[in-house]
One Martini backbone bead per residue (centre of mass of N, CA, C, O) as a GRO file, in nm:
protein
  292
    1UNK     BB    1  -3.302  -7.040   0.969
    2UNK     BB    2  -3.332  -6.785   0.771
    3UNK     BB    3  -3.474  -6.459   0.723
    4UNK     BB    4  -3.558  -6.389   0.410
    5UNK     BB    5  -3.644  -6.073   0.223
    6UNK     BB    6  -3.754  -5.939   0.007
    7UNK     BB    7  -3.755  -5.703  -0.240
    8UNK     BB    8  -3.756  -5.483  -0.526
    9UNK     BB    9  -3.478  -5.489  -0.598
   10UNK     BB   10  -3.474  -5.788  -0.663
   11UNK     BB   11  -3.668  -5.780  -0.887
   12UNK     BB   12  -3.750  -5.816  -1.134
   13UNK     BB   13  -3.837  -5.585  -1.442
   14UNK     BB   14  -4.075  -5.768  -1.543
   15UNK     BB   15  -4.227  -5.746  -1.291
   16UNK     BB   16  -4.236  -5.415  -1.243
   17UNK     BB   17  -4.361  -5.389  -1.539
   18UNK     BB   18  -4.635  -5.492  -1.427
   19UNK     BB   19  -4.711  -5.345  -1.167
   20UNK     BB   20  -4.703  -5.104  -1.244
   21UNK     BB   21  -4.927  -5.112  -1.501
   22UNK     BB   22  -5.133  -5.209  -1.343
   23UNK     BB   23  -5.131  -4.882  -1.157
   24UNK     BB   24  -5.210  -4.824  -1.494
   25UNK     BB   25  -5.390  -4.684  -1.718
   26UNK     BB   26  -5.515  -4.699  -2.005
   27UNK     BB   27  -5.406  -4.462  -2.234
   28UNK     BB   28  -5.701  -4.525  -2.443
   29UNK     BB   29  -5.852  -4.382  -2.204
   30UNK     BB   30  -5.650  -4.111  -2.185
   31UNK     BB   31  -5.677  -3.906  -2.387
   32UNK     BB   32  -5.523  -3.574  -2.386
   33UNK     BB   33  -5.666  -3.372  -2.603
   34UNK     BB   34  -5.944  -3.338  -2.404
   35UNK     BB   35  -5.716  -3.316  -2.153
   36UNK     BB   36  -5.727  -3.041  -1.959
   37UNK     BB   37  -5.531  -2.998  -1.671
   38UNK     BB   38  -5.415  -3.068  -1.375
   39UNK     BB   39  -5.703  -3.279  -1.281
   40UNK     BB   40  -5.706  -3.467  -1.503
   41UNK     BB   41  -5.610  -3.766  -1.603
   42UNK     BB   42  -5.371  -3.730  -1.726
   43UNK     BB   43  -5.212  -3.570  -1.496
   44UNK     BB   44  -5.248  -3.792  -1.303
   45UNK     BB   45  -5.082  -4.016  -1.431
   46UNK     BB   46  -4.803  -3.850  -1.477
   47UNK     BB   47  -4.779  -3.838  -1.151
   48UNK     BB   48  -4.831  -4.123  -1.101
   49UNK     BB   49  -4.518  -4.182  -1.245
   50UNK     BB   50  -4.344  -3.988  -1.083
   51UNK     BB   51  -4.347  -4.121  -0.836
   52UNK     BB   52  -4.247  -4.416  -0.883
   53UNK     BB   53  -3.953  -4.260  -0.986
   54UNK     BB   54  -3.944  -4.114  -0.689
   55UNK     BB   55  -3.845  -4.407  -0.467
   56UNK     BB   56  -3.590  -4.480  -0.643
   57UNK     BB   57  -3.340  -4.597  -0.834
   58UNK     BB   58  -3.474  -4.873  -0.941
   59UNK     BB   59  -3.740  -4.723  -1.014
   60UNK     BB   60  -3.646  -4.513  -1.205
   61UNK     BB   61  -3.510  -4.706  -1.428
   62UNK     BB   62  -3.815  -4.848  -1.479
   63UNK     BB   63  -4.039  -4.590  -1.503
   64UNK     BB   64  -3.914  -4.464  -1.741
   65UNK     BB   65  -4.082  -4.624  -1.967
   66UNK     BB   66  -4.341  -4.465  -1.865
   67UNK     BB   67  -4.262  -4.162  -1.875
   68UNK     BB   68  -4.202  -4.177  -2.234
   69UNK     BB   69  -4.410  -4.324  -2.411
   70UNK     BB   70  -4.606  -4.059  -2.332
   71UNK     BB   71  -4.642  -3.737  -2.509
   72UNK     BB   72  -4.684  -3.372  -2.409
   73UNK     BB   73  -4.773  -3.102  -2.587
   74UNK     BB   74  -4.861  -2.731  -2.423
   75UNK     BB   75  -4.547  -2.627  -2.481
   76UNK     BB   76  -4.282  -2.533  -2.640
   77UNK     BB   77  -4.076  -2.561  -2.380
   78UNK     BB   78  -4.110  -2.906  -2.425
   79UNK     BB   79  -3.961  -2.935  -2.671
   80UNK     BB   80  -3.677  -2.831  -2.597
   81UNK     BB   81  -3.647  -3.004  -2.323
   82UNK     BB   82  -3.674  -3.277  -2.466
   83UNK     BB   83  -3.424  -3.263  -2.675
   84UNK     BB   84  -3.219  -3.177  -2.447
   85UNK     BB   85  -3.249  -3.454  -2.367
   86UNK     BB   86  -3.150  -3.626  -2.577
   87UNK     BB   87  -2.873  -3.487  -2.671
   88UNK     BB   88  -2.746  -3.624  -2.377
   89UNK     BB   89  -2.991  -3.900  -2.415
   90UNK     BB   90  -3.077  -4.055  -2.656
   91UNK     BB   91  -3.214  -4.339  -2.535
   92UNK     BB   92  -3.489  -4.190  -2.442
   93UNK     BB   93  -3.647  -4.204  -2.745
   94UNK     BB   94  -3.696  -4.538  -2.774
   95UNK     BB   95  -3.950  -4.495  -2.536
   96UNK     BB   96  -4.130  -4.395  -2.708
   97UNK     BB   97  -4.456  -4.406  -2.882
   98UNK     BB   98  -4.651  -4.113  -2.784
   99UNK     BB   99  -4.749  -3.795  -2.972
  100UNK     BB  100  -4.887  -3.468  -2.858
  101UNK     BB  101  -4.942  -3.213  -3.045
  102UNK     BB  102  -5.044  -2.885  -2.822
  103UNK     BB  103  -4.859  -2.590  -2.918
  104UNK     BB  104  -4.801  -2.298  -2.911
  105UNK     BB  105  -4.653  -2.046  -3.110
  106UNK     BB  106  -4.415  -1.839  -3.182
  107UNK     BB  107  -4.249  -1.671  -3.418
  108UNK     BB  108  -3.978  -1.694  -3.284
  109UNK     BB  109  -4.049  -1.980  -3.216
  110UNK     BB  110  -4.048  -2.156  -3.526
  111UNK     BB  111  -3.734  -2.240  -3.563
  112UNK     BB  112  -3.680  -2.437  -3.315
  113UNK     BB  113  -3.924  -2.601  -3.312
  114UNK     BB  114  -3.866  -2.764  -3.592
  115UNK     BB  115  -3.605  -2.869  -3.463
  116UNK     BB  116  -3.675  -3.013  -3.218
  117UNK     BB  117  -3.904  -3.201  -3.358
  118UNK     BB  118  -3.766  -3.348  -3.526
  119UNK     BB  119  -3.529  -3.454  -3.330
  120UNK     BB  120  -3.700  -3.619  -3.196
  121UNK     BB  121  -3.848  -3.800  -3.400
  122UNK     BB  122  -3.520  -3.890  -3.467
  123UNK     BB  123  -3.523  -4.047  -3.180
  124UNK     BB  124  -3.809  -4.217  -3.165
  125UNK     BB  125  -3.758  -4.534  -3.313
  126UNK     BB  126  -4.087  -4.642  -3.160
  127UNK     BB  127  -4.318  -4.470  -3.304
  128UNK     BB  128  -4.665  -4.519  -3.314
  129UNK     BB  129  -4.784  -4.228  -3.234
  130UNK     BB  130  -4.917  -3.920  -3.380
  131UNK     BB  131  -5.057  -3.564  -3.281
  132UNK     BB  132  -5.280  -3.305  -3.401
  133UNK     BB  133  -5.287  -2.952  -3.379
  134UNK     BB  134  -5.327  -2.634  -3.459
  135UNK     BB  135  -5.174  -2.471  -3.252
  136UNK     BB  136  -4.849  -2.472  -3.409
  137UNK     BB  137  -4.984  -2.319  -3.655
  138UNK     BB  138  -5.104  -2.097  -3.547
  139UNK     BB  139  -5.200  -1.754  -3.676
  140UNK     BB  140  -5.191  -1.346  -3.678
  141UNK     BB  141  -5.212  -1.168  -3.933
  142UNK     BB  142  -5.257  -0.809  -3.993
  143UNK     BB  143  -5.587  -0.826  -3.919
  144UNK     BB  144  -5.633  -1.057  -3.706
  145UNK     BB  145  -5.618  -1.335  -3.833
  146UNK     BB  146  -5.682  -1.631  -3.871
  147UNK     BB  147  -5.370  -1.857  -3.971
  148UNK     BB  148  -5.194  -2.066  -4.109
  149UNK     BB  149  -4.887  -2.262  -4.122
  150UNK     BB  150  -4.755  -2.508  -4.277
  151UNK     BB  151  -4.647  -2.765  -4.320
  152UNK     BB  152  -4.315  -2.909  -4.256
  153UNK     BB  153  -4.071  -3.055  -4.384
  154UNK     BB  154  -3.925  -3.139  -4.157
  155UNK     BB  155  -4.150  -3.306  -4.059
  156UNK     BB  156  -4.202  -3.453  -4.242
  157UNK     BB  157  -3.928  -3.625  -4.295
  158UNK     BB  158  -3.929  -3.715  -3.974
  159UNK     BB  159  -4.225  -3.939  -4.043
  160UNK     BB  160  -4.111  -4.105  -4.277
  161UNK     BB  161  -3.893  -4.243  -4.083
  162UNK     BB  162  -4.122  -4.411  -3.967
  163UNK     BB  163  -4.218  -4.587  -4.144
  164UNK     BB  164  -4.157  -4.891  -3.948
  165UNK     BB  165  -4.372  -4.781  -3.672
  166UNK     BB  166  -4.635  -4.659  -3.761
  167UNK     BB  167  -4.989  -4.668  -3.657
  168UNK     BB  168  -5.081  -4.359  -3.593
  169UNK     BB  169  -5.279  -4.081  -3.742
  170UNK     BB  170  -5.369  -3.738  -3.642
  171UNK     BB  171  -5.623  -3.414  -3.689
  172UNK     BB  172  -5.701  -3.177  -3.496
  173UNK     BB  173  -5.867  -2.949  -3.495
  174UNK     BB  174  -5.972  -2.598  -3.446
  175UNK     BB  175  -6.210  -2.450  -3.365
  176UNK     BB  176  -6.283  -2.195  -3.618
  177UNK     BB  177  -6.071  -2.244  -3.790
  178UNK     BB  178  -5.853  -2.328  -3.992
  179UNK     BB  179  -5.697  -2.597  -4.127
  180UNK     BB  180  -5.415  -2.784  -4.167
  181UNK     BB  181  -5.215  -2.946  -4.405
  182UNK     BB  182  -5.109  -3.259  -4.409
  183UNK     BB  183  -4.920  -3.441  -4.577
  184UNK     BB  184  -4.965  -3.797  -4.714
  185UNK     BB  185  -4.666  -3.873  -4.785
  186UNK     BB  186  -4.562  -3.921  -4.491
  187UNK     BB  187  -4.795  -4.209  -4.453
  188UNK     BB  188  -4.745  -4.399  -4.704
  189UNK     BB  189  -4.530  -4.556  -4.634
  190UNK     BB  190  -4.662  -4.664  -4.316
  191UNK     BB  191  -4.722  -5.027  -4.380
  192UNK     BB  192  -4.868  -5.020  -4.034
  193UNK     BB  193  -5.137  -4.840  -4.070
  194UNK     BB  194  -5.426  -4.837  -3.901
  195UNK     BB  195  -5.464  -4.509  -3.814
  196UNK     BB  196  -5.682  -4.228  -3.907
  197UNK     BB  197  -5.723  -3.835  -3.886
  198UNK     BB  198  -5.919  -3.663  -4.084
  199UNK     BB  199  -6.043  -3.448  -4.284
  200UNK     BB  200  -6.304  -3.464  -4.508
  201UNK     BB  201  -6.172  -3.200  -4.671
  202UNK     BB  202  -5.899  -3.347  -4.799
  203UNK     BB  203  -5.670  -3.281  -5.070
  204UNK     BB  204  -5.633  -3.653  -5.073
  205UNK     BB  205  -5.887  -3.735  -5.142
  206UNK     BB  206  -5.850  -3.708  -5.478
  207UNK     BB  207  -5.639  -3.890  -5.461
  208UNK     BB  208  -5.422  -4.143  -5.458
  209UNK     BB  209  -5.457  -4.423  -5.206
  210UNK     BB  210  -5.211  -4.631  -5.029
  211UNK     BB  211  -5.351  -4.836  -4.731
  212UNK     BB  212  -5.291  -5.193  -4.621
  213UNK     BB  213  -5.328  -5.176  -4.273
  214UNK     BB  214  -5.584  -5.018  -4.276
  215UNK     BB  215  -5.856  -5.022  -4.010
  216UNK     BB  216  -5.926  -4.679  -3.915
  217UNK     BB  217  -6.134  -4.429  -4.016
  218UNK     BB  218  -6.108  -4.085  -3.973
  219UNK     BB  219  -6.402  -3.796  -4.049
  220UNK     BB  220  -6.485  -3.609  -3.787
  221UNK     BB  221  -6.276  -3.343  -3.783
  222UNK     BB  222  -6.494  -3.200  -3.940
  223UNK     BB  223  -6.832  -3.009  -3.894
  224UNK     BB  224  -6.804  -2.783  -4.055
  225UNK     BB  225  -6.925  -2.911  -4.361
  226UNK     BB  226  -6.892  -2.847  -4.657
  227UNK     BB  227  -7.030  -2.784  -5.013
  228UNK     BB  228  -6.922  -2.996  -5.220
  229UNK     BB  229  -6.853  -3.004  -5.510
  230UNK     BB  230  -6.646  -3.252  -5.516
  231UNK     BB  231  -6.757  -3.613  -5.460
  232UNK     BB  232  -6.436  -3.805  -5.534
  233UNK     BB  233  -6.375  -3.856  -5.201
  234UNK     BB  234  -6.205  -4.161  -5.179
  235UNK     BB  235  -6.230  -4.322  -5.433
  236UNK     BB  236  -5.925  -4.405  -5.467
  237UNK     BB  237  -5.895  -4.538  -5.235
  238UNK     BB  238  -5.653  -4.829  -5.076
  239UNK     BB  239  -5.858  -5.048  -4.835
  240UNK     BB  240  -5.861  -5.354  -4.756
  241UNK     BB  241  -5.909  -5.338  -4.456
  242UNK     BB  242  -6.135  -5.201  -4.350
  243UNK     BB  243  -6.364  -5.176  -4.011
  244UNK     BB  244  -6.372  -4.832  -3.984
  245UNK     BB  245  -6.610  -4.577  -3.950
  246UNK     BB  246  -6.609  -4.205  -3.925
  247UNK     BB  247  -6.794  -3.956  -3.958
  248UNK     BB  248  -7.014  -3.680  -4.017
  249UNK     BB  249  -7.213  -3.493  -4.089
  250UNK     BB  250  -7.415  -3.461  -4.336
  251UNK     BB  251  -7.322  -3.574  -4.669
  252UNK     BB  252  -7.292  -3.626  -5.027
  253UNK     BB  253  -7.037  -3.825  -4.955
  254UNK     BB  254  -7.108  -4.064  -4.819
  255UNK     BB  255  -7.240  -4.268  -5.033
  256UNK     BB  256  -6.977  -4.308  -5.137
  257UNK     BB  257  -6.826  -4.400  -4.957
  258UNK     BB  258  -6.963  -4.645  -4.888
  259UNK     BB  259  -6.950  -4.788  -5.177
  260UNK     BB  260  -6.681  -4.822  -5.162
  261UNK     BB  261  -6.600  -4.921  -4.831
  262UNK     BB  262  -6.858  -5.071  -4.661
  263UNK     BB  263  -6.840  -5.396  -4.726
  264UNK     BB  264  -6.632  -5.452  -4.455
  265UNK     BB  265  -6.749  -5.339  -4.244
  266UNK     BB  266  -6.801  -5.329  -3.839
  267UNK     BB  267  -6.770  -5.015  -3.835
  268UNK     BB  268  -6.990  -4.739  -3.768
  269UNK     BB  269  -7.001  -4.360  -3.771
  270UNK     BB  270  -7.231  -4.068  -3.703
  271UNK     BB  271  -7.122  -3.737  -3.587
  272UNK     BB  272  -7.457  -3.579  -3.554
  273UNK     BB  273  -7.469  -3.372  -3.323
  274UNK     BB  274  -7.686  -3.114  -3.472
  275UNK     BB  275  -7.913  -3.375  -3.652
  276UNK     BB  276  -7.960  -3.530  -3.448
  277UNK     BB  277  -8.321  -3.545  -3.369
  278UNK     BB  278  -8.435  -3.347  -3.560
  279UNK     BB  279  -8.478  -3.592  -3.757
  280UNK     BB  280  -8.692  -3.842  -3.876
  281UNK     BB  281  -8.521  -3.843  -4.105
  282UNK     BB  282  -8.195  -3.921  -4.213
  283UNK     BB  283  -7.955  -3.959  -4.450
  284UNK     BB  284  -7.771  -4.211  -4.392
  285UNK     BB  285  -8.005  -4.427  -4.405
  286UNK     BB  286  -7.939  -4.496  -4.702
  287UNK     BB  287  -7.666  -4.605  -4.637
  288UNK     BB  288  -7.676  -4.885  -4.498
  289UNK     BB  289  -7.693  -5.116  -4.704
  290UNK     BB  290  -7.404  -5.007  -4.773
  291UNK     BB  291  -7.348  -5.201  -4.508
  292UNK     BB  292  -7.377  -5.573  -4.441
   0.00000   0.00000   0.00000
């Protein structure tokens, strides 16, 4: 009877699959937009991940599935280089699941950078997530303010490419900033949108919109909320599963925006981190009836 052990070269790939994964957190409990630096969360997990990737060829052939699921850019300079990777190996797009835009452009390099990111984009064929900050469109213009370029045709035409595979859509300003403005049009074909996080004075929230399988929208990603003149924002939206919303601070279109889509939801929040406990009643408050 001989003794034969087994090794990892052996193991199926489904099962090195299943033991990767035990030994990563789950990437929504660790979102890379408020983790940044060496020692965050997120950059430990992707240690972690280039680790299992360098201990020998056959498993750096089975980690390569986690270390491209999910990317962050930091810097302009990683959007070109993965570009460069893909169109060496195209196959790598594959791997994709979700990316996270987070990375200053200089003006030298802004056409660079959006044909290198269209062309990402069109290699990712599974992406289900894309997360935007305004980090990428910040410029100041000749009196050294802070002003925004137009979100990109070319990106834009490249996010419609995924409608058959995209399920969550972010776009978080930078305090202090204008907020660029993604067209809502380049979402809408995206048929399996789960997950939405757009300003809550968004200039498509005033048009009709059909999104049948938005489950969870968020409008709290701008705090300073000006007093709106036109109140009948998101009323015209189509969203007949929705069961979660996330408001921003006080404002008077809550309760529109309630009374159209309260009536289904399962979780509410509001965002009210500057009046919350300052005062003895809240306006929100007004508003719990419409969802029982």
């Amino acid at each position: 009877m001989t003794d034969r052990r087994e090794t990892t070269q052996e193991l199926p790939v489904e099962l090195l699959h299943a033991i990767f994964r035990f030994t990563l957190p789950p990437v929504e409990l660790l979102d890379p937009t408020p983790s940044r630096g060496p020692r965050s969360p997120w950059m430990r997990m992707m240690a972690a991940k280039r680790a299992l990737a360098q201990v020998s060829k056959h498993w750096h052939s089975v980690a390569l599935t986690f270390l491209y699921e999910d990317i962050c850019f930091r810097y302009s300079t990683q959007v070109s280089a993965l570009a460069a990777t893909f169109r060496g190996n195209p196959t790598v797009g594959r791997l994709v699941k979700a990316i996270v835009v987070d990375c200053p452009v200089t003006s030298e390099m802004r056409d660079a950078f959006v044909l290198d990111l269209a062309h990402i984009l069109s290699q990712c064929t599974a992406l289900r997530a894309i997360i935007f900050t305004d980090s990428a469109f910040a410029m100041e213009d000749d009196l050294r303010r802070v002003a925004l370029y137009p979100f990109p045709v070319r990106i834009e035409h490249a996010i419609k490419r995924r409608k058959d595979t995209l399920q969550r859509f972010e776009q978080w300003p930078l305090g202090g900033t204008p907020h660029f403005t993604m067209p809502v049009s380049c979402i809408t074909p995206a048929t399996r949108l789960r997950v939405l996080a757009i300003n809550v004075d968004h200039p498509s929230s005033l048009e009709s919109v059909a999104l049948p399988a938005l489950e969870e929208l968020d409008l709290s990603q701008e705090y300073d909320v000006p007093r709106l003149e036109n109140m009948d924002r998101f009323l015209s939206w189509t969203l007949p599963r929705l069961r979660s919303l996330i408001l921003p601070m006080a404002t008077r279109i809550q309760g529109l925006v309630l009374k159209a889509h309260g009536r289904a939801l399962e979780y509410l929040e509001f965002r009210d981190h500057l009046e919350l406990g300052s005062n003895a009643h809240a306006p929100y408050c007004d508003y719990i009836h419409l969802c029982p």
